[in-house]
mmCIF file of C-alpha atoms and ligand atoms in Angstrom:
data_model
loop_
_atom_site.group_PDB
_atom_site.id
_atom_site.type_symbol
_atom_site.label_atom_id
_atom_site.label_comp_id
_atom_site.label_asym_id
_atom_site.label_seq_id
_atom_site.Cartn_x
_atom_site.Cartn_y
_atom_site.Cartn_z
ATOM 1 C CA UNK A 881 103.097 50.968 102.607
ATOM 2 C CA UNK A 882 101.539 50.698 99.191
ATOM 3 C CA UNK A 883 103.852 50.820 96.187
ATOM 4 C CA UNK A 884 102.413 52.005 92.866
ATOM 5 C CA UNK A 885 103.878 51.053 89.486
ATOM 6 C CA UNK A 886 102.508 53.228 86.668
ATOM 7 C CA UNK A 887 102.865 52.441 82.977
ATOM 8 C CA UNK A 888 105.599 54.563 81.392
ATOM 9 C CA UNK A 889 104.187 57.245 79.108
ATOM 10 C CA UNK A 890 107.234 58.952 77.598
ATOM 11 C CA UNK A 891 107.670 58.140 73.883
ATOM 12 C CA UNK A 892 109.890 55.126 73.204
ATOM 13 C CA UNK A 893 110.147 54.007 76.854
ATOM 14 C CA UNK A 894 109.514 50.272 77.021
ATOM 15 C CA UNK A 895 110.877 49.502 80.472
ATOM 16 C CA UNK A 896 108.890 49.132 83.691
ATOM 17 C CA UNK A 897 110.058 49.796 87.261
ATOM 18 C CA UNK A 898 108.869 46.507 88.813
ATOM 19 C CA UNK A 899 108.848 42.851 87.780
ATOM 20 C CA UNK A 900 107.009 39.921 89.373
ATOM 21 C CA UNK A 901 110.236 39.122 91.250
ATOM 22 C CA UNK A 902 110.511 42.587 92.788
ATOM 23 C CA UNK A 903 106.782 42.509 93.600
ATOM 24 C CA UNK A 904 107.614 39.476 95.732
ATOM 25 C CA UNK A 905 110.487 41.382 97.351
ATOM 26 C CA UNK A 906 108.102 44.216 98.295
ATOM 27 C CA UNK A 907 105.524 41.797 99.692
ATOM 28 C CA UNK A 908 108.306 40.192 101.717
ATOM 29 C CA UNK A 909 109.008 43.610 103.250
ATOM 30 C CA UNK A 910 105.346 43.865 104.240
ATOM 31 C CA UNK A 911 104.303 46.311 101.482
ATOM 32 C CA UNK A 912 101.446 45.947 99.017
ATOM 33 C CA UNK A 913 101.866 46.632 95.283
ATOM 34 C CA UNK A 914 99.469 48.080 92.681
ATOM 35 C CA UNK A 915 100.527 47.803 89.037
ATOM 36 C CA UNK A 916 98.776 49.771 86.311
ATOM 37 C CA UNK A 917 97.202 47.515 83.661
ATOM 38 C CA UNK A 918 99.621 46.985 80.783
ATOM 39 C CA UNK A 919 102.598 48.501 82.630
ATOM 40 C CA UNK A 920 104.856 45.549 81.809
ATOM 41 C CA UNK A 921 103.507 44.811 78.347
ATOM 42 C CA UNK A 922 106.385 46.404 76.374
ATOM 43 C CA UNK A 923 108.846 44.472 78.564
ATOM 44 C CA UNK A 924 107.088 41.178 77.896
ATOM 45 C CA UNK A 925 105.472 41.004 81.359
ATOM 46 C CA UNK A 926 101.707 40.448 81.216
ATOM 47 C CA UNK A 927 99.333 41.601 83.962
ATOM 48 C CA UNK A 928 98.571 38.033 85.151
ATOM 49 C CA UNK A 929 102.297 37.547 85.911
ATOM 50 C CA UNK A 930 102.167 40.501 88.321
ATOM 51 C CA UNK A 931 98.896 39.245 89.812
ATOM 52 C CA UNK A 932 100.387 35.770 90.287
ATOM 53 C CA UNK A 933 103.274 37.370 92.205
ATOM 54 C CA UNK A 934 100.773 39.026 94.556
ATOM 55 C CA UNK A 935 100.256 42.506 93.042
ATOM 56 C CA UNK A 936 96.880 44.122 92.436
ATOM 57 C CA UNK A 937 96.241 45.390 88.914
ATOM 58 C CA UNK A 938 94.637 48.804 89.206
ATOM 59 C CA UNK A 939 95.194 52.541 89.714
ATOM 60 C CA UNK A 940 98.738 53.005 91.097
ATOM 61 C CA UNK A 941 98.480 56.764 91.716
ATOM 62 C CA UNK A 942 97.029 56.654 95.222
ATOM 63 C CA UNK A 943 100.059 54.683 96.538
ATOM 64 C CA UNK A 944 102.462 55.905 99.245
ATOM 65 C CA UNK A 945 105.469 55.232 97.027
ATOM 66 C CA UNK A 946 105.454 55.669 93.242
ATOM 67 C CA UNK A 947 108.255 53.870 91.395
ATOM 68 C CA UNK A 948 108.986 54.710 87.776
ATOM 69 C CA UNK A 949 111.768 54.663 85.203
ATOM 70 C CA UNK A 950 111.399 58.157 83.766
ATOM 71 C CA UNK A 951 110.622 61.485 85.472
ATOM 72 C CA UNK A 952 106.982 62.557 85.576
ATOM 73 C CA UNK A 953 105.342 64.389 82.697
ATOM 74 C CA UNK A 954 103.396 67.558 83.552
ATOM 75 C CA UNK A 955 100.200 65.479 83.753
ATOM 76 C CA UNK A 956 101.803 62.831 85.989
ATOM 77 C CA UNK A 957 103.001 65.394 88.545
ATOM 78 C CA UNK A 958 99.346 66.041 89.381
ATOM 79 C CA UNK A 959 98.481 62.393 90.081
ATOM 80 C CA UNK A 960 100.211 61.198 93.290
ATOM 81 C CA UNK A 961 98.838 62.145 96.690
ATOM 82 C CA UNK A 962 100.653 64.939 98.618
ATOM 83 C CA UNK A 963 103.436 63.481 100.763
ATOM 84 C CA UNK A 964 103.971 60.487 98.468
ATOM 85 C CA UNK A 965 107.525 59.333 97.790
ATOM 86 C CA UNK A 966 108.480 59.468 94.099
ATOM 87 C CA UNK A 967 111.380 57.242 92.968
ATOM 88 C CA UNK A 968 112.702 57.451 89.369
ATOM 89 C CA UNK A 969 115.388 58.985 87.210
ATOM 90 C CA UNK A 970 114.851 62.742 87.497
ATOM 91 C CA UNK A 971 117.729 64.451 85.623
ATOM 92 C CA UNK A 972 116.215 67.822 86.498
ATOM 93 C CA UNK A 973 118.954 69.703 84.628
ATOM 94 C CA UNK A 974 117.344 68.461 81.410
ATOM 95 C CA UNK A 975 113.901 69.760 82.411
ATOM 96 C CA UNK A 976 114.141 73.058 84.242
ATOM 97 C CA UNK A 977 111.290 73.568 86.713
ATOM 98 C CA UNK A 978 110.446 69.854 87.011
ATOM 99 C CA UNK A 979 111.785 69.398 90.521
ATOM 100 C CA UNK A 980 110.200 72.634 91.724
ATOM 101 C CA UNK A 981 106.828 71.470 90.343
ATOM 102 C CA UNK A 982 107.163 68.119 92.137
ATOM 103 C CA UNK A 983 108.125 69.891 95.340
ATOM 104 C CA UNK A 984 105.120 72.215 95.043
ATOM 105 C CA UNK A 985 102.951 69.060 95.088
ATOM 106 C CA UNK A 986 104.710 68.077 98.369
ATOM 107 C CA UNK A 987 106.268 64.988 96.832
ATOM 108 C CA UNK A 988 109.418 63.517 98.346
ATOM 109 C CA UNK A 989 111.741 62.875 95.430
ATOM 110 C CA UNK A 990 114.450 60.199 95.239
ATOM 111 C CA UNK A 991 116.491 60.670 92.052
ATOM 112 C CA UNK A 992 118.042 57.367 91.045
ATOM 113 C CA UNK A 993 120.887 58.983 89.095
ATOM 114 C CA UNK A 994 122.014 60.674 92.314
ATOM 115 C CA UNK A 995 122.599 57.466 94.259
ATOM 116 C CA UNK A 996 126.320 57.788 95.050
ATOM 117 C CA UNK A 997 128.633 55.336 93.310
ATOM 118 C CA UNK A 998 130.103 53.861 96.470
ATOM 119 C CA UNK A 999 130.571 50.160 97.149
ATOM 120 C CA UNK A 1000 127.532 49.856 99.441
ATOM 121 C CA UNK A 1001 125.270 51.356 96.783
ATOM 122 C CA UNK A 1002 126.461 49.286 93.821
ATOM 123 C CA UNK A 1003 123.343 47.105 93.988
ATOM 124 C CA UNK A 1004 121.210 50.262 93.612
ATOM 125 C CA UNK A 1005 123.207 51.789 90.745
ATOM 126 C CA UNK A 1006 120.863 52.055 87.762
ATOM 127 C CA UNK A 1007 123.422 54.151 85.865
ATOM 128 C CA UNK A 1008 125.877 51.239 85.883
ATOM 129 C CA UNK A 1009 123.354 48.504 85.117
ATOM 130 C CA UNK A 1010 121.828 50.496 82.251
ATOM 131 C CA UNK A 1011 125.253 51.620 80.909
ATOM 132 C CA UNK A 1012 126.340 48.015 80.855
ATOM 133 C CA UNK A 1013 123.365 46.931 78.751
ATOM 134 C CA UNK A 1014 123.580 50.014 76.545
ATOM 135 C CA UNK A 1015 127.229 49.328 75.732
ATOM 136 C CA UNK A 1016 126.345 45.809 74.639
ATOM 137 C CA UNK A 1017 123.367 47.043 72.636
ATOM 138 C CA UNK A 1018 125.458 49.742 70.914
ATOM 139 C CA UNK A 1019 127.543 46.957 69.373
ATOM 140 C CA UNK A 1020 124.440 45.030 68.306
ATOM 141 C CA UNK A 1021 123.023 48.187 66.688
ATOM 142 C CA UNK A 1022 126.364 48.803 64.959
ATOM 143 C CA UNK A 1023 126.291 45.219 63.646
ATOM 144 C CA UNK A 1024 122.779 45.812 62.279
ATOM 145 C CA UNK A 1025 123.942 48.813 60.255
ATOM 146 C CA UNK A 1026 127.434 47.624 59.307
ATOM 147 C CA UNK A 1027 127.566 45.714 56.033
ATOM 148 C CA UNK A 1028 130.461 43.463 57.030
ATOM 149 C CA UNK A 1029 131.320 40.719 59.493
ATOM 150 C CA UNK A 1030 132.771 41.392 62.939
ATOM 151 C CA UNK A 1031 134.928 38.293 63.117
ATOM 152 C CA UNK A 1032 137.492 37.114 60.552
ATOM 153 C CA UNK A 1033 136.180 34.792 57.859
ATOM 154 C CA UNK A 1034 137.606 32.448 55.281
ATOM 155 C CA UNK A 1035 135.142 31.891 52.469
ATOM 156 C CA UNK A 1036 135.163 30.366 48.988
ATOM 157 C CA UNK A 1037 135.528 33.940 47.730
ATOM 158 C CA UNK A 1038 138.555 34.710 49.862
ATOM 159 C CA UNK A 1039 139.598 35.666 53.367
ATOM 160 C CA UNK A 1040 138.209 38.596 55.319
ATOM 161 C CA UNK A 1041 140.019 40.302 58.199
ATOM 162 C CA UNK A 1042 138.099 41.096 61.405
ATOM 163 C CA UNK A 1043 136.263 44.407 61.683
ATOM 164 C CA UNK A 1044 138.220 47.093 63.503
ATOM 165 C CA UNK A 1045 136.300 48.738 66.306
ATOM 166 C CA UNK A 1046 137.328 51.903 68.163
ATOM 167 C CA UNK A 1047 135.784 52.551 71.595
ATOM 168 C CA UNK A 1048 136.175 56.120 72.844
ATOM 169 C CA UNK A 1049 135.602 56.308 76.608
ATOM 170 C CA UNK A 1050 136.268 53.092 78.538
ATOM 171 C CA UNK A 1051 133.929 53.486 81.524
ATOM 172 C CA UNK A 1052 131.083 51.092 82.272
ATOM 173 C CA UNK A 1053 129.393 51.406 78.851
ATOM 174 C CA UNK A 1054 132.637 51.489 76.894
ATOM 175 C CA UNK A 1055 134.018 48.360 78.552
ATOM 176 C CA UNK A 1056 130.740 46.497 77.931
ATOM 177 C CA UNK A 1057 130.870 47.556 74.269
ATOM 178 C CA UNK A 1058 134.485 46.511 74.042
ATOM 179 C CA UNK A 1059 133.734 43.067 75.497
ATOM 180 C CA UNK A 1060 130.757 42.561 73.158
ATOM 181 C CA UNK A 1061 132.774 43.578 70.084
ATOM 182 C CA UNK A 1062 135.611 41.254 71.112
ATOM 183 C CA UNK A 1063 133.124 38.423 71.661
ATOM 184 C CA UNK A 1064 131.901 38.895 68.079
ATOM 185 C CA UNK A 1065 135.491 38.542 66.896
ATOM 186 C CA UNK A 1066 136.396 42.164 66.161
ATOM 187 C CA UNK A 1067 139.801 43.729 66.673
ATOM 188 C CA UNK A 1068 139.223 46.456 69.263
ATOM 189 C CA UNK A 1069 141.123 49.623 70.173
ATOM 190 C CA UNK A 1070 140.093 51.984 72.933
ATOM 191 C CA UNK A 1071 140.984 55.337 74.410
ATOM 192 C CA UNK A 1072 140.113 57.030 77.695
ATOM 193 C CA UNK A 1073 141.488 60.031 79.559
ATOM 194 C CA UNK A 1074 141.649 58.166 82.907
ATOM 195 C CA UNK A 1075 144.897 56.268 83.362
ATOM 196 C CA UNK A 1076 143.054 53.505 85.277
ATOM 197 C CA UNK A 1077 141.166 52.565 82.105
ATOM 198 C CA UNK A 1078 144.279 51.233 80.347
ATOM 199 C CA UNK A 1079 144.578 48.080 82.452
ATOM 200 C CA UNK A 1080 140.850 47.328 82.163
ATOM 201 C CA UNK A 1081 140.967 47.734 78.377
ATOM 202 C CA UNK A 1082 144.012 45.517 78.041
ATOM 203 C CA UNK A 1083 142.611 42.848 80.356
ATOM 204 C CA UNK A 1084 139.656 42.504 77.964
ATOM 205 C CA UNK A 1085 141.989 41.852 75.046
ATOM 206 C CA UNK A 1086 141.835 45.265 73.382
ATOM 207 C CA UNK A 1087 144.607 47.697 72.481
ATOM 208 C CA UNK A 1088 144.812 50.931 74.471
ATOM 209 C CA UNK A 1089 145.715 53.813 72.165
ATOM 210 C CA UNK A 1090 148.568 56.030 73.173
ATOM 211 C CA UNK A 1091 148.419 59.809 73.040
ATOM 212 C CA UNK A 1092 151.754 61.619 72.936
ATOM 213 C CA UNK A 1093 150.396 64.389 75.157
ATOM 214 C CA UNK A 1094 150.183 63.739 78.920
ATOM 215 C CA UNK A 1095 147.398 65.250 81.051
ATOM 216 C CA UNK A 1096 145.797 63.705 84.140
ATOM 217 C CA UNK A 1097 142.218 62.737 83.250
ATOM 218 C CA UNK A 1098 140.980 62.008 86.765
ATOM 219 C CA UNK A 1099 138.798 64.617 88.443
ATOM 220 C CA UNK A 1100 137.001 64.420 91.794
ATOM 221 C CA UNK A 1101 136.607 60.896 93.111
ATOM 222 C CA UNK A 1102 138.454 59.293 90.192
ATOM 223 C CA UNK A 1103 135.796 60.387 87.679
ATOM 224 C CA UNK A 1104 136.659 62.109 84.420
ATOM 225 C CA UNK A 1105 137.305 65.837 84.290
ATOM 226 C CA UNK A 1106 136.942 68.318 81.460
ATOM 227 C CA UNK A 1107 140.202 68.157 79.504
ATOM 228 C CA UNK A 1108 142.130 71.165 78.173
ATOM 229 C CA UNK A 1109 141.387 72.275 74.629
ATOM 230 C CA UNK A 1110 144.922 71.285 73.562
ATOM 231 C CA UNK A 1111 144.349 67.748 74.893
ATOM 232 C CA UNK A 1112 141.034 67.493 73.027
ATOM 233 C CA UNK A 1113 142.795 68.730 69.866
ATOM 234 C CA UNK A 1114 145.449 66.011 70.314
ATOM 235 C CA UNK A 1115 142.674 63.422 70.779
ATOM 236 C CA UNK A 1116 140.972 64.562 67.571
ATOM 237 C CA UNK A 1117 144.298 64.233 65.735
ATOM 238 C CA UNK A 1118 144.600 60.668 67.080
ATOM 239 C CA UNK A 1119 141.093 59.761 65.883
ATOM 240 C CA UNK A 1120 141.731 61.425 62.507
ATOM 241 C CA UNK A 1121 144.796 59.225 62.084
ATOM 242 C CA UNK A 1122 142.868 56.097 63.222
ATOM 243 C CA UNK A 1123 139.910 56.803 60.927
ATOM 244 C CA UNK A 1124 141.328 55.183 57.782
ATOM 245 C CA UNK A 1125 141.693 51.837 59.607
ATOM 246 C CA UNK A 1126 138.469 51.788 61.610
ATOM 247 C CA UNK A 1127 135.118 50.263 60.594
ATOM 248 C CA UNK A 1128 133.042 50.962 63.715
ATOM 249 C CA UNK A 1129 133.320 53.635 66.400
ATOM 250 C CA UNK A 1130 131.442 53.516 69.696
ATOM 251 C CA UNK A 1131 131.727 56.802 71.588
ATOM 252 C CA UNK A 1132 130.819 56.941 75.284
ATOM 253 C CA UNK A 1133 132.912 59.901 76.532
ATOM 254 C CA UNK A 1134 131.135 61.786 79.314
ATOM 255 C CA UNK A 1135 132.203 64.132 82.078
ATOM 256 C CA UNK A 1136 129.802 64.297 85.058
ATOM 257 C CA UNK A 1137 128.019 67.646 85.172
ATOM 258 C CA UNK A 1138 129.368 68.877 81.815
ATOM 259 C CA UNK A 1139 128.333 68.656 78.162
ATOM 260 C CA UNK A 1140 129.819 65.618 76.419
ATOM 261 C CA UNK A 1141 133.120 66.569 74.728
ATOM 262 C CA UNK A 1142 133.017 66.860 70.933
ATOM 263 C CA UNK A 1143 135.694 64.424 69.818
ATOM 264 C CA UNK A 1144 134.530 63.675 66.269
ATOM 265 C CA UNK A 1145 133.952 67.005 64.526
ATOM 266 C CA UNK A 1146 132.760 66.971 60.904
ATOM 267 C CA UNK A 1147 136.284 66.955 59.414
ATOM 268 C CA UNK A 1148 137.279 63.900 61.509
ATOM 269 C CA UNK A 1149 134.041 62.087 60.602
ATOM 270 C CA UNK A 1150 134.821 62.715 56.927
ATOM 271 C CA UNK A 1151 138.112 60.808 57.339
ATOM 272 C CA UNK A 1152 136.220 57.530 57.976
ATOM 273 C CA UNK A 1153 135.485 55.184 55.084
ATOM 274 C CA UNK A 1154 132.008 55.023 53.539
ATOM 275 C CA UNK A 1155 130.213 52.102 55.175
ATOM 276 C CA UNK A 1156 131.728 52.853 58.603
ATOM 277 C CA UNK A 1157 129.326 53.094 61.523
ATOM 278 C CA UNK A 1158 129.557 55.552 64.421
ATOM 279 C CA UNK A 1159 127.375 54.883 67.481
ATOM 280 C CA UNK A 1160 127.277 58.024 69.616
ATOM 281 C CA UNK A 1161 126.242 56.862 73.084
ATOM 282 C CA UNK A 1162 126.642 60.412 74.399
ATOM 283 C CA UNK A 1163 123.892 61.675 72.060
ATOM 284 C CA UNK A 1164 121.567 62.648 74.914
ATOM 285 C CA UNK A 1165 124.275 64.714 76.658
ATOM 286 C CA UNK A 1166 125.186 66.751 73.567
ATOM 287 C CA UNK A 1167 127.015 64.054 71.601
ATOM 288 C CA UNK A 1168 130.677 63.140 71.044
ATOM 289 C CA UNK A 1169 130.173 63.451 67.291
ATOM 290 C CA UNK A 1170 129.321 66.837 65.816
ATOM 291 C CA UNK A 1171 126.923 65.368 63.245
ATOM 292 C CA UNK A 1172 124.872 63.200 65.626
ATOM 293 C CA UNK A 1173 121.126 63.779 65.655
ATOM 294 C CA UNK A 1174 119.803 62.513 69.033
ATOM 295 C CA UNK A 1175 117.396 59.618 68.590
ATOM 296 C CA UNK A 1176 118.112 59.299 64.847
ATOM 297 C CA UNK A 1177 120.133 57.350 62.309
ATOM 298 C CA UNK A 1178 121.720 59.607 59.728
ATOM 299 C CA UNK A 1179 124.096 58.917 56.852
ATOM 300 C CA UNK A 1180 126.856 61.404 56.012
ATOM 301 C CA UNK A 1181 129.144 60.678 53.030
ATOM 302 C CA UNK A 1182 128.142 57.012 53.327
ATOM 303 C CA UNK A 1183 129.072 56.913 57.044
ATOM 304 C CA UNK A 1184 126.201 55.802 59.276
ATOM 305 C CA UNK A 1185 125.836 57.795 62.512
ATOM 306 C CA UNK A 1186 123.502 56.353 65.150
ATOM 307 C CA UNK A 1187 122.325 58.730 67.876
ATOM 308 C CA UNK A 1188 119.903 56.359 69.583
ATOM 309 C CA UNK A 1189 119.054 57.487 73.112
ATOM 310 C CA UNK A 1190 117.021 54.419 74.105
ATOM 311 C CA UNK A 1191 119.631 51.666 73.890
ATOM 312 C CA UNK A 1192 118.743 50.024 77.232
ATOM 313 C CA UNK A 1193 115.022 50.311 76.473
ATOM 314 C CA UNK A 1194 115.664 48.358 73.248
ATOM 315 C CA UNK A 1195 116.375 45.381 75.557
ATOM 316 C CA UNK A 1196 113.370 46.138 77.715
ATOM 317 C CA UNK A 1197 112.896 42.718 79.313
ATOM 318 C CA UNK A 1198 116.426 42.544 80.681
ATOM 319 C CA UNK A 1199 116.673 46.283 81.333
ATOM 320 C CA UNK A 1200 113.448 46.177 83.383
ATOM 321 C CA UNK A 1201 114.755 43.234 85.370
ATOM 322 C CA UNK A 1202 118.013 45.036 86.236
ATOM 323 C CA UNK A 1203 116.412 48.441 86.847
ATOM 324 C CA UNK A 1204 113.648 46.982 89.030
ATOM 325 C CA UNK A 1205 116.149 45.055 91.112
ATOM 326 C CA UNK A 1206 118.216 48.222 91.679
ATOM 327 C CA UNK A 1207 115.043 50.087 92.736
ATOM 328 C CA UNK A 1208 113.917 47.284 95.069
ATOM 329 C CA UNK A 1209 117.356 47.301 96.714
ATOM 330 C CA UNK A 1210 117.013 51.047 97.311
ATOM 331 C CA UNK A 1211 113.466 50.749 98.712
ATOM 332 C CA UNK A 1212 114.679 47.969 101.016
ATOM 333 C CA UNK A 1213 117.092 50.541 102.533
ATOM 334 C CA UNK A 1214 114.039 52.475 103.765
ATOM 335 C CA UNK A 1215 112.951 49.590 105.975
ATOM 336 C CA UNK A 1216 110.056 47.166 106.244
ATOM 337 C CA UNK A 1217 106.445 48.357 106.203
ATOM 338 C CA UNK A 1218 106.266 48.845 109.983
ATOM 339 C CA UNK A 1219 109.549 50.806 110.246
ATOM 340 C CA UNK A 1220 109.480 52.487 106.821
ATOM 341 C CA UNK A 1221 111.041 55.970 106.772
ATOM 342 C CA UNK A 1222 113.345 58.089 104.655
ATOM 343 C CA UNK A 1223 116.659 58.090 106.583
ATOM 344 C CA UNK A 1224 117.813 61.681 106.226
ATOM 345 C CA UNK A 1225 121.263 60.902 107.630
ATOM 346 C CA UNK A 1226 121.939 57.889 105.388
ATOM 347 C CA UNK A 1227 124.944 58.463 103.128
ATOM 348 C CA UNK A 1228 123.354 56.624 100.192
ATOM 349 C CA UNK A 1229 119.745 57.827 100.458
ATOM 350 C CA UNK A 1230 120.353 61.459 101.429
ATOM 351 C CA UNK A 1231 122.375 62.473 98.323
ATOM 352 C CA UNK A 1232 119.576 61.078 96.123
ATOM 353 C CA UNK A 1233 116.804 62.870 98.044
ATOM 354 C CA UNK A 1234 116.128 66.121 96.203
ATOM 355 C CA UNK A 1235 112.855 67.199 97.836
ATOM 356 C CA UNK A 1236 111.162 66.300 101.111
ATOM 357 C CA UNK A 1237 108.230 67.649 103.149
ATOM 358 C CA UNK A 1238 107.791 70.650 100.848
ATOM 359 C CA UNK A 1239 111.494 71.628 100.820
ATOM 360 C CA UNK A 1240 114.078 71.371 98.067
ATOM 361 C CA UNK A 1241 117.164 69.833 99.636
ATOM 362 C CA UNK A 1242 120.652 71.128 98.917
ATOM 363 C CA UNK A 1243 123.295 68.571 97.924
ATOM 364 C CA UNK A 1244 125.050 67.177 101.012
ATOM 365 C CA UNK A 1245 128.753 68.039 101.420
ATOM 366 C CA UNK A 1246 130.972 65.739 99.298
ATOM 367 C CA UNK A 1247 132.273 62.573 100.936
ATOM 368 C CA UNK A 1248 135.487 60.679 100.364
ATOM 369 C CA UNK A 1249 136.099 59.645 96.734
ATOM 370 C CA UNK A 1250 134.427 56.398 95.521
ATOM 371 C CA UNK A 1251 136.704 53.419 94.985
HETATM 372 P P1 LIG B 1485 130.845 58.146 82.405
HETATM 373 O O1 LIG B 1485 129.690 57.474 81.746
HETATM 374 O O2 LIG B 1485 130.630 59.444 83.095
HETATM 375 O O3 LIG B 1485 131.992 58.410 81.284
HETATM 376 C C1 LIG B 1485 132.368 57.433 80.370
HETATM 377 C C2 LIG B 1485 133.856 57.452 80.128
HETATM 378 O O4 LIG B 1485 134.216 58.579 79.324
HETATM 379 C C3 LIG B 1485 134.724 57.549 81.396
HETATM 380 O O5 LIG B 1485 135.528 56.395 81.477
HETATM 381 C C4 LIG B 1485 135.537 58.820 81.176
HETATM 382 O O6 LIG B 1485 136.846 58.726 81.708
HETATM 383 C C5 LIG B 1485 135.556 58.913 79.651
HETATM 384 N N1 LIG B 1485 135.908 60.220 79.101
HETATM 385 C C6 LIG B 1485 135.572 61.471 79.533
HETATM 386 N N2 LIG B 1485 136.120 62.418 78.732
HETATM 387 C C7 LIG B 1485 136.802 61.749 77.759
HETATM 388 C C8 LIG B 1485 137.570 62.174 76.630
HETATM 389 N N3 LIG B 1485 137.767 63.470 76.348
HETATM 390 N N4 LIG B 1485 138.130 61.217 75.857
HETATM 391 C C9 LIG B 1485 137.962 59.897 76.117
HETATM 392 N N5 LIG B 1485 137.250 59.445 77.177
HETATM 393 C C10 LIG B 1485 136.683 60.362 77.971
HETATM 394 O O7 LIG B 1485 131.588 57.177 83.384
HETATM 395 P P2 LIG B 1485 131.116 55.768 83.978
HETATM 396 O O8 LIG B 1485 131.290 54.739 82.938
HETATM 397 O O9 LIG B 1485 129.779 55.900 84.589
HETATM 398 O O10 LIG B 1485 132.162 55.547 85.175
HETATM 399 C C11 LIG B 1485 133.483 55.935 85.108
HETATM 400 C C12 LIG B 1485 134.289 55.334 86.251
HETATM 401 O O11 LIG B 1485 133.576 55.232 87.467
HETATM 402 C C13 LIG B 1485 134.760 53.933 85.946
HETATM 403 O O12 LIG B 1485 136.078 53.827 86.409
HETATM 404 C C14 LIG B 1485 133.884 53.064 86.774
HETATM 405 O O13 LIG B 1485 134.511 51.841 87.092
HETATM 406 C C15 LIG B 1485 133.658 53.928 87.980
HETATM 407 N N6 LIG B 1485 132.417 53.522 88.662
HETATM 408 C C16 LIG B 1485 132.488 53.160 89.986
HETATM 409 C C17 LIG B 1485 131.358 52.715 90.644
HETATM 410 C C18 LIG B 1485 131.384 52.288 92.079
HETATM 411 O O14 LIG B 1485 130.421 51.841 92.577
HETATM 412 N N7 LIG B 1485 132.456 52.443 92.765
HETATM 413 C C19 LIG B 1485 130.139 52.641 89.963
HETATM 414 C C20 LIG B 1485 130.099 53.031 88.618
HETATM 415 C C21 LIG B 1485 131.250 53.472 87.986
#
């Protein structure tokens, strides 16, 4: 099989779906690889590095398998040959009609965000690897825009306490943010609706905030569920009370399949001190902060609100390495060149396969909850 690696064309995307290391993995499986000229440039990977690993630099669009980071643009849908396998993030709910257009071109479509989060598929989980990096980067971006130090300091002009950081949502991204903020010396507090998050937060040396109101936060498979409006109101009251003490807020609260909950409405934001920084990592899914502008930095009453939606791409070299490895692990599941096929009964591949042989595929029935 030939694997094609196009250059990403969506604005602001610096990652690439293959590295010289994963090129070698594909060659080891008996495949050949064609990389578009300049595809790795924004990730610091020059064409000769791909060539040295055994790839051809050329037109990737005639390949049997196209691997990409982002879903195709309208122009890109026209480029692969009919019957080709397309592997990338798809997130069709954000672009109505996209999947249907790909299916009309007879593409088989593997959506990376649909790889189930079960133990066997952890090595293919781009959502986790990217969330991890994004959480770290959110703290670095906050540090860039915050005018103080993270760690405590004793200077000739006096002593300075550590910055106080609040992490809302302690999943993969939130825990990475929490660890990064702790590593920089900040005092960190965190809140999550899932009871299981408490122990993880505390084991990283942060304080788990207590909410007087009890409501189970676990939905299907241990993932978050949409909370009642009275619970959200109690959360907002908690954050309003915390605001006077907090210098930096990182919000990561998401519920699969739903709009991100609004946890920092305007009146809560206005309780923070001027100079505080809010990084809204849920910006792309509707935002946890009412004032967030996706992709932008805004300042409201002296409070900086960052709505960057490209946090992983801002660390393109590392993000490409992680993403490419996840993709190569998924492709390896499809077999070597001589046995290559899409296993329609595989419990990792099938849920991610959204179109095949000219048909849109319904979601398979749910399996046991992930652990
Ligand atoms: P996510 O990105 O969908 O959500 C981020 C966090 O927001 C979650 O922890 C969620 O509980 C929290 N949240 C939702 N509503 C909230 C609210 N109103 N207030 C505060 N917090 C709120 O989740 P994620 O980080 O991708 O993963 C969540 C869980 O799934 C974690 O426990 C993680 O360990 C687990 N997971 C398991 C696997 C696996 O392979 N088994 C892989 C990835 C993640």
